[in-house]
Amino acid sequence: MEPEKLALKCVCSCLQTQMQQNYSVLLNHFGTRSLIIPHLFRERRVVTRVKNYTSVTVPRYLPDEFRSNFRLTRQSFDELTARVGVCNVYNTQRGPAVDPVKDLLMFLWFIGNTESFRYMSDRFNVGKSSYHRSINRVAKALVEEVMPNVIQWPTGNRIRETSEAFGDIAGMLNVVGAVDGSQIPIKAPTENPNSYYNRKKFHSLVLLASCNADLLFTYVWTGNPGSTHDATVLRSSELFQQAENLIPRGYYILGDSAFPLLSWMVTPFRDYGNLSRDQRLFNTCHWKTRQVIERCFGLLKSRFRRLLRFDGSDMKLMVYSILSACVLHNLCVNMNEEGFECEDEGDNDCNNGDYTQSGFQMDGVRLRNHIMHHLVQIH
């Protein structure tokens, strides 16, 4: 053995012996009363994890492999990196710099798959707490800084463009959005679990969203417990509170029978077996136009599989993750990305059962009758 290595080995052996002697002295002095002493001399546990996954394996992925694993193409990922990399959360960091590229890869794997934190942290060679902090950073950046520029309510000329696109579907004029609620399954919370237990017999959060005819979300709201009726969720949202400012007079959005019939929201006729031909025609056109929001939910959940089941207990992270998924959905649609295989979201809605009509206004009744007469004339 070389003299230098032999000397180093001797020094290490002496240090280890000295530490063991010090530990014995302290233990004899304090006895078993001290619980912190063993931790001072305990060797650090070496955790076996995947090495160089992000630096070596990911760059070797073929385009289809990258999209399958991270739920979007490399082109969309580069666009997302450019948006997130300039966010304040990555430019006001204290301590060592954080790599937004690795953060994004970790977040996309989290939101696009249903693996546990243990498996995900092993894959990316980080601790579970570090992984948790990473996805919190990305979710905060997406919701607080990227979302206002990606999920926008139509204004100005876009109102007319949006209504024309809806009109091309089934002839309904002046529609500026289709709104619905969707249940996001979660693990039973420790606080007030019954309030999150919906009528389909699982715990969930309600995602209320509106979209345009191009399958882009124009408004999202979540955080209400799963037992909350869609109409109640609507009334608690900014969309309801700011409706007069968001929806110009003469325009309206479409909702299903769980929502109230208002001067700015049109719902279908309740079918008790006695609808007239004109009313059935209206309901058919209404459904054809409004089903875009169900397609949006289907595409959202098929791309980001975490929305099929959240196993965590951090409620704020779940809310931010749901909103972040909506942001990513819009980015993918804007990049003309193909969707993943999806199922019809309509059957998964927990609040569209046999509920009675959730209120009405006479202005809404007159508006619906006016739309019905127009549809009868053009069909």
Coordinates of N, CA and C in Angstrom, one line a residue, residues 32 56 93 103 118 137 140 182 213 217 236 251 259 317 327 330 333 355 362:
T32 N -28.7 6.7 30.1 CA -29.7 6.6 29.1 C -30.6 7.8 29.0
V56 N -28.6 11.6 -18.1 CA -28.2 10.6 -19.1 C -29.4 9.9 -19.8
Q93 N -34.2 32.7 -5.2 CA -33.8 31.7 -4.3 C -32.6 32.0 -3.4
D103 N -36.6 20.3 -12.0 CA -37.8 20.5 -11.3 C -39.0 20.2 -12.1
R118 N -42.0 7.7 -2.7 CA -40.8 6.8 -2.5 C -40.2 6.4 -3.9
R137 N -42.6 24.1 -5.7 CA -42.0 25.2 -6.4 C -42.6 25.4 -7.8
K140 N -46.4 26.3 -7.6 CA -46.5 27.7 -7.3 C -46.2 28.6 -8.5
S182 N -66.3 18.8 -12.1 CA -65.7 17.4 -12.1 C -65.1 17.0 -10.8
A213 N -64.8 26.7 -27.4 CA -65.0 25.7 -28.4 C -63.7 25.0 -28.9
F217 N -59.3 25.8 -21.5 CA -60.0 26.3 -20.3 C -59.9 27.9 -20.2
S236 N -69.8 30.2 -5.0 CA -68.7 30.5 -4.2 C -67.5 31.0 -5.1
Y251 N -74.9 37.9 -24.1 CA -74.1 36.7 -24.2 C -74.4 35.8 -23.0
F259 N -77.1 23.5 -12.6 CA -76.8 24.9 -12.4 C -78.2 25.7 -12.5
L317 N -51.2 21.7 -1.8 CA -50.5 21.1 -2.9 C -51.5 20.4 -3.9
V327 N -53.4 24.4 -16.4 CA -52.4 25.3 -17.2 C -51.7 24.5 -18.2
N330 N -53.8 23.7 -21.3 CA -53.9 24.8 -22.2 C -52.7 24.9 -23.1
V333 N -52.7 22.3 -25.7 CA -53.7 22.6 -26.8 C -53.2 23.7 -27.7
Y355 N -80.9 15.7 -9.1 CA -81.1 16.9 -8.4 C -82.1 17.7 -9.2
M362 N -86.4 34.9 -14.3 CA -87.3 35.1 -15.4 C -86.5 35.6 -16.7

